[in-house]
Coordinates of C-alpha atoms in Angstrom, one line a residue:
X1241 CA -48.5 10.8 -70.5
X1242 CA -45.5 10.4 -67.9
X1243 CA -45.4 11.2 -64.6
X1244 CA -42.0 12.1 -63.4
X1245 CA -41.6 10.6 -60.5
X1246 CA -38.5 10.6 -57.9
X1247 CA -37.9 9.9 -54.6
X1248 CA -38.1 11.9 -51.6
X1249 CA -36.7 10.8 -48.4
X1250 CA -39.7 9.7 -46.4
X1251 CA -39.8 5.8 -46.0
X1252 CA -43.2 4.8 -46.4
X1253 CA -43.6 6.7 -50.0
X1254 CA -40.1 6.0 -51.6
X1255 CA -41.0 2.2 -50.7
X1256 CA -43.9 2.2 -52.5
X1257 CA -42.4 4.3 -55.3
X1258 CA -40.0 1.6 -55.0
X1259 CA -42.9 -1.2 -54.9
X1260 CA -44.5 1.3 -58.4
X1261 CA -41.3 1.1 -60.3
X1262 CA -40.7 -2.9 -59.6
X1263 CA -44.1 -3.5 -60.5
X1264 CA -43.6 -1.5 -64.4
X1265 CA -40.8 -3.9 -64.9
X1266 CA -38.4 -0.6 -64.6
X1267 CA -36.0 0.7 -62.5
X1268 CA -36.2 4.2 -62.6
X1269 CA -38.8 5.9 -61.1
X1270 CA -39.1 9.1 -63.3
X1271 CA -39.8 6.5 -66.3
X1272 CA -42.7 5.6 -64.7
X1273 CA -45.7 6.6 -67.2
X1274 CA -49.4 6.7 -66.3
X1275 CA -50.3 3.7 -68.2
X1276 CA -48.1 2.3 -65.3
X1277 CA -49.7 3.9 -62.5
X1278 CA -52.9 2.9 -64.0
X1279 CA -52.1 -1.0 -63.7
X1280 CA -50.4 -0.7 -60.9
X1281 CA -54.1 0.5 -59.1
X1282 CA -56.0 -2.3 -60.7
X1283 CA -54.0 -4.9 -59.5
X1284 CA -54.1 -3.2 -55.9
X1285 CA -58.1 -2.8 -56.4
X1286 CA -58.5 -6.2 -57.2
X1287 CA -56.4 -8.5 -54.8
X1288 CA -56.5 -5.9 -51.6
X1289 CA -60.4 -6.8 -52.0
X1290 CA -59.6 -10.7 -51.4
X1291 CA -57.5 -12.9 -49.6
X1292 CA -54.9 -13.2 -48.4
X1293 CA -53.7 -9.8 -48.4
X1294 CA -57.4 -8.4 -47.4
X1295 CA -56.8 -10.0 -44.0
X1296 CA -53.5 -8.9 -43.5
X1297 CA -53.0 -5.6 -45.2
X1298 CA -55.3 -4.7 -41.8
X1299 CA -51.4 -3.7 -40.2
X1300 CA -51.2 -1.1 -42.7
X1301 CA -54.5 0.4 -43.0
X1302 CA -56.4 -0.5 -40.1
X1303 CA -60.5 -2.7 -40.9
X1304 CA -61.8 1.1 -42.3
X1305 CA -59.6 1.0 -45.4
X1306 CA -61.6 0.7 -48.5
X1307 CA -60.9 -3.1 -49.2
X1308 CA -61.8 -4.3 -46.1
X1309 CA -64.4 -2.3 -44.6
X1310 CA -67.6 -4.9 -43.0
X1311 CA -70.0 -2.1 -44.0
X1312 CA -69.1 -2.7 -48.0
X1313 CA -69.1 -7.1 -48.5
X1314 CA -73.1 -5.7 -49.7
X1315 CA -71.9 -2.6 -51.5
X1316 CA -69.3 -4.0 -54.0
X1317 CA -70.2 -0.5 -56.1
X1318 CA -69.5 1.7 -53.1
X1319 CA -65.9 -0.1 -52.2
X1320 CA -65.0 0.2 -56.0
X1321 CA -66.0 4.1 -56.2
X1322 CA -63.6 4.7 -53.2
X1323 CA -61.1 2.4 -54.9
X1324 CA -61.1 4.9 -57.8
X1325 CA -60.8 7.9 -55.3
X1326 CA -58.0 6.6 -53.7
X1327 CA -56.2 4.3 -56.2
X1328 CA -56.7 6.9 -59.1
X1329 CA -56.8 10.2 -57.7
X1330 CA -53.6 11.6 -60.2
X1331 CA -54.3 14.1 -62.8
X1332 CA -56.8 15.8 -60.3
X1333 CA -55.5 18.5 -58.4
X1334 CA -56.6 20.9 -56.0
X1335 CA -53.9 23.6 -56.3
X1336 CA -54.2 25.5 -52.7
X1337 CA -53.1 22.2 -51.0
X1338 CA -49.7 21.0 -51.6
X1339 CA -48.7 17.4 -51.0
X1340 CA -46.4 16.9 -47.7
X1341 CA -44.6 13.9 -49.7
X1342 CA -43.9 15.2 -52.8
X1343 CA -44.6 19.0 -53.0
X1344 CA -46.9 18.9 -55.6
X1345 CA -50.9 19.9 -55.7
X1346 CA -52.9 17.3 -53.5
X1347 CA -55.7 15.5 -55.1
X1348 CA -59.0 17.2 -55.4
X1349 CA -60.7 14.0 -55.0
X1350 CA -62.2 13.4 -51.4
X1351 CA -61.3 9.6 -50.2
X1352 CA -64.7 9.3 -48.8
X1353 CA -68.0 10.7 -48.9
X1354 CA -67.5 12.9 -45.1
X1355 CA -63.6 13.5 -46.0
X1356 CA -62.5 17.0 -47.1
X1357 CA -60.8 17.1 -50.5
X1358 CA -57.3 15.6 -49.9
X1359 CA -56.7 14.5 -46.8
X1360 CA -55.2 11.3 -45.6
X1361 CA -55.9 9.4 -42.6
X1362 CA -54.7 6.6 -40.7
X1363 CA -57.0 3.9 -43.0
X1364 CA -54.8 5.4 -46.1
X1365 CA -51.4 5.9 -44.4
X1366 CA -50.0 3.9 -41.7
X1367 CA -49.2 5.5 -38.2
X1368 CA -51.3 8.6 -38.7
X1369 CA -53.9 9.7 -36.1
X1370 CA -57.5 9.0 -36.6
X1371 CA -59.8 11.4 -38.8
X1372 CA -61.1 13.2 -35.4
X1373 CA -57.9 13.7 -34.1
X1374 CA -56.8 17.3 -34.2
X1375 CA -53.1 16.9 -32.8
X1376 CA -50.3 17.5 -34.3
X1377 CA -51.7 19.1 -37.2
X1378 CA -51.5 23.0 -38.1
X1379 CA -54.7 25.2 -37.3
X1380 CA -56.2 22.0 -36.6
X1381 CA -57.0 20.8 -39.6
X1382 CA -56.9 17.1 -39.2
X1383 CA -55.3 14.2 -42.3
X1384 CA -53.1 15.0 -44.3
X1385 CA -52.4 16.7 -48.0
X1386 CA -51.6 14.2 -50.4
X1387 CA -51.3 14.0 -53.9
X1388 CA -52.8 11.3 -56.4
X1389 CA -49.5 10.0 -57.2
X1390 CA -48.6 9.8 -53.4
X1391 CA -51.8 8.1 -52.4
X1392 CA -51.3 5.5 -55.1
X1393 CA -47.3 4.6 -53.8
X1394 CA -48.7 4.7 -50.3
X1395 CA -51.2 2.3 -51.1
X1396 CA -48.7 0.0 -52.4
X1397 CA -46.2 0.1 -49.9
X1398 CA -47.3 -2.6 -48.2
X1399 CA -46.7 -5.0 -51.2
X1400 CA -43.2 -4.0 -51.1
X1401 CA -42.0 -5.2 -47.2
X1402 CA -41.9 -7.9 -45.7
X1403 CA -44.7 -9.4 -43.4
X1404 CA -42.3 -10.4 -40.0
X1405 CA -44.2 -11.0 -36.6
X1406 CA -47.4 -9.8 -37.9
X1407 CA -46.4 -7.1 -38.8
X1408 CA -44.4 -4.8 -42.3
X1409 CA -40.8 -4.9 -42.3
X1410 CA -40.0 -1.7 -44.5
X1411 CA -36.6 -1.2 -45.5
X1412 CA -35.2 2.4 -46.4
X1413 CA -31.8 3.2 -47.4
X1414 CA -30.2 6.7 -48.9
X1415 CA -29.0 4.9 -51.6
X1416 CA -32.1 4.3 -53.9
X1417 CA -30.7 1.2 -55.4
X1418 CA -31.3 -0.5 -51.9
X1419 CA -34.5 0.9 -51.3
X1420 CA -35.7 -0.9 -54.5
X1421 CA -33.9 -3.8 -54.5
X1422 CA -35.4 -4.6 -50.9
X1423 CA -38.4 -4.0 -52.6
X1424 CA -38.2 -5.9 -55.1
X1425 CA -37.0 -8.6 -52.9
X1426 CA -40.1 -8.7 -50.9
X1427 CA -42.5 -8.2 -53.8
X1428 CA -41.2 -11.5 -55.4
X1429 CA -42.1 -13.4 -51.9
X1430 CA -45.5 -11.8 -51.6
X1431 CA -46.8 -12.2 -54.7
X1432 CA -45.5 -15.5 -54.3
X1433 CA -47.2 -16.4 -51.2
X1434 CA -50.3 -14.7 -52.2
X1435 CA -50.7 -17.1 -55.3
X1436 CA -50.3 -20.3 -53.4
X1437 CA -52.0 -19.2 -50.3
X1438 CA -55.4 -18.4 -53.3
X1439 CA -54.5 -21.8 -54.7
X1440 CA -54.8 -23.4 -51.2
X1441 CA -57.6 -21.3 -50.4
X1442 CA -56.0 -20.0 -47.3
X1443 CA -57.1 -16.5 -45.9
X1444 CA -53.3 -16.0 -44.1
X1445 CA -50.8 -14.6 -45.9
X1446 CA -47.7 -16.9 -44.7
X1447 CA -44.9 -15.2 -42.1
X1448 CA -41.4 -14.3 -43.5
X1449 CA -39.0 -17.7 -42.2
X1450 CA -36.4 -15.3 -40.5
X1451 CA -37.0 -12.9 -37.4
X1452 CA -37.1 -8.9 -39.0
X1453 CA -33.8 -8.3 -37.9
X1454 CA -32.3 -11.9 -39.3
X1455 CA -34.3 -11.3 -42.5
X1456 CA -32.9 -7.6 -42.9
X1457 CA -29.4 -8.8 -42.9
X1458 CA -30.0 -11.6 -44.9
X1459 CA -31.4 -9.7 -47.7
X1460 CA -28.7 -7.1 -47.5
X1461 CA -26.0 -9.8 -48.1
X1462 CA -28.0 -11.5 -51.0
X1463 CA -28.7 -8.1 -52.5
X1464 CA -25.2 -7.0 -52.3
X1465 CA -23.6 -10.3 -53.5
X1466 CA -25.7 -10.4 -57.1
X1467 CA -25.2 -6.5 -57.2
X1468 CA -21.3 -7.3 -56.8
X1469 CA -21.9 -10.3 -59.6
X1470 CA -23.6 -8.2 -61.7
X1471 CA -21.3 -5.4 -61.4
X1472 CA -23.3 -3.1 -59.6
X1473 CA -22.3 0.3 -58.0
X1474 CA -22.1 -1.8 -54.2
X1475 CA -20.8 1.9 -52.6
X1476 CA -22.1 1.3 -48.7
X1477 CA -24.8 3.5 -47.7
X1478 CA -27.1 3.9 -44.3
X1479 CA -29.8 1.4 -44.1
X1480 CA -32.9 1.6 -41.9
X1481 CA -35.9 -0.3 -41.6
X1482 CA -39.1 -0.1 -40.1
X1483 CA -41.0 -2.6 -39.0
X1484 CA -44.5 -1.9 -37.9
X1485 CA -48.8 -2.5 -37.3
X1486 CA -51.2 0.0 -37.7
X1487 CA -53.5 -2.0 -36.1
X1488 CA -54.2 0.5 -33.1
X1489 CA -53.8 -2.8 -30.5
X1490 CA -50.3 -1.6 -29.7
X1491 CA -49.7 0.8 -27.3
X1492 CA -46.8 3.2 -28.5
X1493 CA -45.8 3.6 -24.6
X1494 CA -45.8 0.2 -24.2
X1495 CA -41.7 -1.0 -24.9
X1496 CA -42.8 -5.2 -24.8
X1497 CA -45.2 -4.2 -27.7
X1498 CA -44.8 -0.4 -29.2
X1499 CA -46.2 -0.3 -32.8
X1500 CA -42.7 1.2 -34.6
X1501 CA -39.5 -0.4 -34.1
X1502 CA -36.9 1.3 -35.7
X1503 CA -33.5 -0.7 -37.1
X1504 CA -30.7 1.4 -38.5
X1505 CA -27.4 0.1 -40.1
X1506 CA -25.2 2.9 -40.2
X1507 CA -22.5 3.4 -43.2
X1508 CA -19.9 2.2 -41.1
X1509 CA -21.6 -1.0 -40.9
X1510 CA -23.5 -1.6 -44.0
X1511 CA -19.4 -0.9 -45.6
X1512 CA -18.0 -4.2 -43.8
X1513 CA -21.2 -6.3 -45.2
X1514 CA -20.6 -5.1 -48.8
X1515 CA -16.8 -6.1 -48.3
X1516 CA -18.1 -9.2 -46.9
X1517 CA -20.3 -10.1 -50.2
X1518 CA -16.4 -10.3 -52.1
X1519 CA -15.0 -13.6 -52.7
X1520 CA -11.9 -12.3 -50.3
X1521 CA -14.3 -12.7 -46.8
X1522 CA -17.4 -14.6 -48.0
X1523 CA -16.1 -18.3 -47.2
X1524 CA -14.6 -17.4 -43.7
X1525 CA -17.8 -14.5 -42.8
X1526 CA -20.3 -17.8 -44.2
X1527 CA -18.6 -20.2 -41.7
X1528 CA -18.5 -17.5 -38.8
X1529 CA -22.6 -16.9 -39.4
X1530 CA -23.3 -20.4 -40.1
X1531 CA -23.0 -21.4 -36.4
X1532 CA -25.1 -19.2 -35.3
X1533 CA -28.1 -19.8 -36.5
X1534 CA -30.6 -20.7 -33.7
X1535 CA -30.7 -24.3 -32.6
X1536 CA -33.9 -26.3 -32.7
X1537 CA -34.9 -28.1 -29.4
X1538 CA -37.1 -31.6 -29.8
X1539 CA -40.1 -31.1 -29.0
X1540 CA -40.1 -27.6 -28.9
X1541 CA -43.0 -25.6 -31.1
X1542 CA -43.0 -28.1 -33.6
X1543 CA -45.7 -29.4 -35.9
X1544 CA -46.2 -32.7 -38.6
X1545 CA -44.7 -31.8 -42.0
X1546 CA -46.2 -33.3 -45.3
X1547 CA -43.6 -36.0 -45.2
X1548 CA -44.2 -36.4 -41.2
X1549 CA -41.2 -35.2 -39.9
X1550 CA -41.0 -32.9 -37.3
X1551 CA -40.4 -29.1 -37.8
X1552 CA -39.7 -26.0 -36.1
X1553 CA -42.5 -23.3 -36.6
X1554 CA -40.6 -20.9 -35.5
X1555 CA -38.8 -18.0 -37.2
X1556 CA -35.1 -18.7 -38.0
X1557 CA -32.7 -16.3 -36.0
X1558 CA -29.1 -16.0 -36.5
X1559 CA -27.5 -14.3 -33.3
X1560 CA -24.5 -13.0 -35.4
X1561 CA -26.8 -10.8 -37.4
X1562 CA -28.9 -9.9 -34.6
X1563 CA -26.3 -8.7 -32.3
X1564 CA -25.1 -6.3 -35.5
X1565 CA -27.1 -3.9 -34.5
X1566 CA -25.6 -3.6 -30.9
X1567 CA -22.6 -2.1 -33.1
X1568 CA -20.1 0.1 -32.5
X1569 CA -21.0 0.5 -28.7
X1570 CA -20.7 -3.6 -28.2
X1571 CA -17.4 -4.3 -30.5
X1572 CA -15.4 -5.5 -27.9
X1573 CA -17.9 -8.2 -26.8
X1574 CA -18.8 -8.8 -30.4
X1575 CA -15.0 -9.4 -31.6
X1576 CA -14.5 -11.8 -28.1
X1577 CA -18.0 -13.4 -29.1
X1578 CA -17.6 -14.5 -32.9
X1579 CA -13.8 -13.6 -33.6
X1580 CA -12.5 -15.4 -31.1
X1581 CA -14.8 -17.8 -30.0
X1582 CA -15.4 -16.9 -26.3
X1583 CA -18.5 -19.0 -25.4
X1584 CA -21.6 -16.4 -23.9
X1585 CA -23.5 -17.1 -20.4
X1586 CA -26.9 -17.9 -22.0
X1587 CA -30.4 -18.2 -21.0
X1588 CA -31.6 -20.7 -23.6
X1589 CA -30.5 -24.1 -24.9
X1590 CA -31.8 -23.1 -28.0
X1591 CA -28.4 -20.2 -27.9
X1592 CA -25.3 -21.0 -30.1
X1593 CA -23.2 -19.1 -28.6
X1594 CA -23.3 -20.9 -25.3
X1595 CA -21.3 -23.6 -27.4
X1596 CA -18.4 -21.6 -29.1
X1597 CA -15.1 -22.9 -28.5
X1598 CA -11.6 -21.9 -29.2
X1599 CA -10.5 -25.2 -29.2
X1600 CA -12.7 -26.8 -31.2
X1601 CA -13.6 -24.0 -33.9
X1602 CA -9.6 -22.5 -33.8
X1603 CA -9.9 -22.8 -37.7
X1604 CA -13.0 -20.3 -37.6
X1605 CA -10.5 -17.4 -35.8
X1606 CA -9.7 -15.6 -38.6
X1607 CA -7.5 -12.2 -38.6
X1608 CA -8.9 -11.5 -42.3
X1609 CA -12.3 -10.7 -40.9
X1610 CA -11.1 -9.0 -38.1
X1611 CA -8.7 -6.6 -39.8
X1612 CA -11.6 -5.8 -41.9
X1613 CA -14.1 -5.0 -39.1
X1614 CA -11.4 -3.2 -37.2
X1615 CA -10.9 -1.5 -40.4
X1616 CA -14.4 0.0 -41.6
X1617 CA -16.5 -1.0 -37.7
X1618 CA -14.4 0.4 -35.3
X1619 CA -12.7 2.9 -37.6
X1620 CA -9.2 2.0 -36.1
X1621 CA -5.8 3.5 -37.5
X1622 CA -3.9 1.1 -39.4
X1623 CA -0.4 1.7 -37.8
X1624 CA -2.5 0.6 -34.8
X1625 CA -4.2 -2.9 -36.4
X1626 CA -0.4 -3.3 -37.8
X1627 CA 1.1 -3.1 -34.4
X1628 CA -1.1 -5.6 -32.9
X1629 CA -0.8 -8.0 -36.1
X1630 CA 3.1 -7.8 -35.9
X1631 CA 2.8 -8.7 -32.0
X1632 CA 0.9 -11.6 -32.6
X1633 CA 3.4 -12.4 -35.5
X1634 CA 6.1 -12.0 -33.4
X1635 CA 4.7 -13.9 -30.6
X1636 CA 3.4 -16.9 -32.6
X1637 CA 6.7 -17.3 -34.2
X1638 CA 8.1 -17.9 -31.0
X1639 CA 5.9 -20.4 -29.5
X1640 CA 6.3 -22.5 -32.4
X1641 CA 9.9 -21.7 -33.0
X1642 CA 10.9 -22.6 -29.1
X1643 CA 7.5 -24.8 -28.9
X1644 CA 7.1 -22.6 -25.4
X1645 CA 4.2 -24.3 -24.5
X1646 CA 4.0 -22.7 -21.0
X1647 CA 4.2 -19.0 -22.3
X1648 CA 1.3 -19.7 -24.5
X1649 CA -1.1 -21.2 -21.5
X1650 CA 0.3 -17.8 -19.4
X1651 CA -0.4 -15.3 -22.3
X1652 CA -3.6 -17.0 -22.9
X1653 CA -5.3 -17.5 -19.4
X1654 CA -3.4 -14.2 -17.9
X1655 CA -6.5 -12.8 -16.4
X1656 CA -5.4 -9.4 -15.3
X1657 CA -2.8 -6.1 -17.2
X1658 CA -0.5 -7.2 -14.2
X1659 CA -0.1 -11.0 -15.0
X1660 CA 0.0 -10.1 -18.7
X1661 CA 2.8 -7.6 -18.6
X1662 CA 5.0 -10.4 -16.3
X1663 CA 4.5 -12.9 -18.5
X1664 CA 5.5 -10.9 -21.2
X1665 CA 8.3 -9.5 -19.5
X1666 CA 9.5 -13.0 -18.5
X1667 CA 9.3 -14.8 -21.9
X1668 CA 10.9 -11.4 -23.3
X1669 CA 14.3 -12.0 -21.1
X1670 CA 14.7 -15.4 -22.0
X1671 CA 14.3 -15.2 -25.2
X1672 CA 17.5 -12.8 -24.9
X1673 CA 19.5 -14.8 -23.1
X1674 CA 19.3 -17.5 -25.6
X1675 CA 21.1 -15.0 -28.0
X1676 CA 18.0 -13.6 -29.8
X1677 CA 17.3 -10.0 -30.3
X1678 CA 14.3 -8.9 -28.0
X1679 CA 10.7 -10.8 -28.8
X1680 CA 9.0 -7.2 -27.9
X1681 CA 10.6 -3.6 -27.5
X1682 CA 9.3 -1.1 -25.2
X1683 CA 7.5 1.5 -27.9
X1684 CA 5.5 -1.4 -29.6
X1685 CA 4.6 -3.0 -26.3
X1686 CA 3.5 0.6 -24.9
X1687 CA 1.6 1.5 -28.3
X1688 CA -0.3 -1.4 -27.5
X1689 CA -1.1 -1.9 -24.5
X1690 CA -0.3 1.1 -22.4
X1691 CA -1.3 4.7 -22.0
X1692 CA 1.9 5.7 -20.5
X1693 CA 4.6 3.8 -18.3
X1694 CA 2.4 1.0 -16.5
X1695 CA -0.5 2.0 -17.2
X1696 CA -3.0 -0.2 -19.0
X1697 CA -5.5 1.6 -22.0
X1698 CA -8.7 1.6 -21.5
X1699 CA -8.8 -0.9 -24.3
X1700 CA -6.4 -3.3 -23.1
X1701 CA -8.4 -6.4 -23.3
X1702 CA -9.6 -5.6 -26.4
X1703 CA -5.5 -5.4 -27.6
X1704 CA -5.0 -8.5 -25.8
X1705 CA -8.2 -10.1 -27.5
X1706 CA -6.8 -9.5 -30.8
X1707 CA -3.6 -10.8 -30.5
X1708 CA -4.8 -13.7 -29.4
X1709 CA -7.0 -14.0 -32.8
X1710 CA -3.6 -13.8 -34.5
X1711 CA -1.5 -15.5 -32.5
X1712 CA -4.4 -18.6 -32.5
X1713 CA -4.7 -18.2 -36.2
X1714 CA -1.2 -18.5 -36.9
X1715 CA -0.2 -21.7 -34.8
X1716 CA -3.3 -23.4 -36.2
X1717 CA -2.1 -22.7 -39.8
X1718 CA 1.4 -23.9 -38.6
X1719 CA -0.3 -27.3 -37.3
X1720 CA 1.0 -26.2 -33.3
X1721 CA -2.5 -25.7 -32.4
X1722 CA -3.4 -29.1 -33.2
X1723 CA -0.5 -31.0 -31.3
X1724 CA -0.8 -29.3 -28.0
X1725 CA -4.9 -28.8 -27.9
X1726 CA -4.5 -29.5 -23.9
X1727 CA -3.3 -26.0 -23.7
X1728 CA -6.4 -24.3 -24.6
X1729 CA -8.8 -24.0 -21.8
X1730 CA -11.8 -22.5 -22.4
X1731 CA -11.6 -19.1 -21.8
X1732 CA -14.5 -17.6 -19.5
X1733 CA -17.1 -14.8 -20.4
X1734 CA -17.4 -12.5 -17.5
X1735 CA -19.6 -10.3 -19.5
X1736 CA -17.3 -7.4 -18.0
X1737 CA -18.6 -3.9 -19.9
X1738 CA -15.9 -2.6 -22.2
X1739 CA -13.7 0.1 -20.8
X1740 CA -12.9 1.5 -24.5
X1741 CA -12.2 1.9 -28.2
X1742 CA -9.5 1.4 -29.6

């Protein structure tokens, strides 16, 4: 008999519809039959009762969940009849209650001997309220109304995220490809790590290597470059994730700790990663995120390896995906940072970015990247990216052509609108009275950099950032870069709060 199945918007149960399909072998949800359902609740009902997932499944369930309550290691029988209620509660319906995640008749089964018909608690779904806690629900009637089929995807979730920090890394998206590829993607490193942490003997399921958010963006790269190989539909969509303990020994007013943290990638953003999965931006966008990856310190939370080498426990971290989600409202800083090589004021040694260097990582400025992320980020007009492009053209052309060594170090140290426009001004004039048509005209110099006569944009230094990406990018591809290194000082990070968009 199938069930048909679908998605419906809510995280936790489209992830473990997600985790329901993966585990079929299928990829659509509505060909999921209940021969399927039916394995998919034995294997759930026989490795949620053992380790390693016994232990740690206690962040999505809390220690009263069926496979890991104290009060049944002498009632094997009693923890496999509320299995059975909860793992295999479809077919049974109790038609005056409809289900809040799918719409359909809840169970009529009762997930415990004292539980009404039904109703889900916090030990079956993660984040609800405890079974005496009347808030928040209508006439007071505590849990909630859940049907078999939902009780079973909740169930699985868990098998479908990633364990980061301790705690679930769930990963939702509006396009259901994502959802259960992210999934899937977990799934294969669980049940991985499960095996070989029962081969070892081990009762700890082992951490995800990246931090949640570093791990998120990872995965969304990966997932998009084999969809792109394969010839997937790669159309951007939202992306959110979740990452989570239902513990109950997190306080959700505390913000060091709270028990939800909630990551979104919006459209604009998740758009420039699936354009950076294409073989046009993956070499330069690889080389950019390459350096910075967290460094490791000597002697710093290290243990012995099996071979005896030293090695960094902790969770790798790349600062360039990190600092993703402080986008649109850090672009300005985030452009400086990573597009043109501005080194950051940092706290740790342990901090790339307190490294970058124009002068020494020229050939990682590329325009490419930053055309793209001005493009689908920051949503700029294209006359607008083409003005700025042509300046820096222009500009570049004649440093090399006149090898004007001292209008380069003035354009590229000039630390106020004032001591830009002069130097400008001045290199404009002689450049005239050598017989040359003007280096810069007064509309594309205004469209630029200035709201009206002499006055700067809001986003001047943001204009001026950017040419400087081209005009770097250009004289290093000429080889000018290379012959007068001396002229490129390290530019300073004043960590000054952007004025503007462009």
């Amino acid at each position: 008999m199938r069930k048909i199945l679908s998605y419906t918007g809510h995280p936790f149960f489209d992830v473990g519809l997600a985790m329901v399909t993966v585990f079929a072998g299928k990829y659509d949800p509505s060909s999921v039959t209940e021969a399927d359902l039916d394995s998919m609740a034995s294997f759930i009902e026989r490795e949620y009762a053992r380790e390693p997932l016994k232990s740690f499944l206690g962040v999505a369930f809390t220690t009263n969940a069926w496979f890991n309550q104290p009060a049944f290691t002498k009632q094997p029988e009693k923890r496999s009849d509320y299995a059975r209620r909860i793992l295999r509660g479809y077919g049974k319906e109790l038609p005056e209650e409809r289900c809040v995640f799918t719409g359909k008749a809840a169970t009529a089964v009762a997930f415990s001997d004292k539980l009404p018909p039904g109703r889900a608690y916090r030990q079956h779904i993660p984040l609800l309220t405890g079974e005496g806690v009347i808030n928040f629900h209508p006439a007071g009637h505590t849990g909630l109304p859940v049907s078999g089929e939902a009780a079973l995807c909740l169930q699985a979730f868990p098998l479908g995220c990633a364990k980061c920090g301790g705690r679930l890394l769930a990963v939702h998206s509006d396009n259901t490809d994502i959802t259960y590829d992210f999934a899937a993607e977990f799934f294969g490193y669980n049940r991985q790590a499960m095996l070989l942490a029962q081969q070892a003997g081990s009762s700890k399921m082992p951490e995800a290597k990246m931090s949640a958010k570093t791990l998120l963006i990872q995965t969304l790269l990966n997932i998009e470059l084999r969809r792109r190989e394969e010839a997937l539909d790669h159309r951007p969509s939202s992306v959110t994730a979740y990452h989570l303990t239902n513990s109950g020994q997190s306080n959700p007013l505390d913000d060091r700790n709270p028990p939800l943290e909630i990551y979104h990638l919006p459209i604009e953003l998740t758009g420039f990663l699936v354009q950076l999965a294409s073989p046009n931006y993956r070499a330069e966008w690889n080389a950019i995120a390459e350096r910075a990856w967290r460094l490791a310190l000597p002697g710093k939370k290290k243990k012995r390896a099996a071979d005896g080498e030293a090695e960094d426990t902790r969770p790798k971290r790349n600062f360039l995906f990190e600092d993703l989600f402080q986008l649109p409202d850090n672009a300005g800083k985030f452009i400086r940072r990573y597009f043109l090589r501005v080194p950051a004021h940092v706290k740790t040694e342990d901090d790339p970015r307190g490294f970058y260097s124009i002068r020494d990582e020229a050939s990682l400025i590329s325009w490419k990247i930053t055309d793209l992320f001005l493009r689908e980020v920051m949503k700029v007009d294209q006359e607008r990216i083409r003005q700025i492009r042509d300046l820096g053209d222009r500009l570049a052309a004649y440093i090399y052509g006149e090898d004007d060594r001292k209008f380069f170090t003035a354009f590229y140290n000039a630390k106020n609108y004032l001591h830009l426009r002069n130097t400008l001004i001045r290199a404009n004039l002689a450049h005239v009275k050598r017989g040359n048509p003007p280096l810069i005209t007064l509309e594309p110099f205004i469209e630029v950099f200035e709201e009206g006569f002499e006055v700067e944009r809001p986003d001047r230094r943001l204009a001026t950032d950017l040419v400087l990406i081209r005009m770097i990018e250009q004289l290093y591809n000429l080889g000018w870069l290379g012959k007068n290194k001396d002229t490129l000082h390290e530019l300073k990070d004043d960590d000054e709060p952007e004025k503007g968009d462009l």
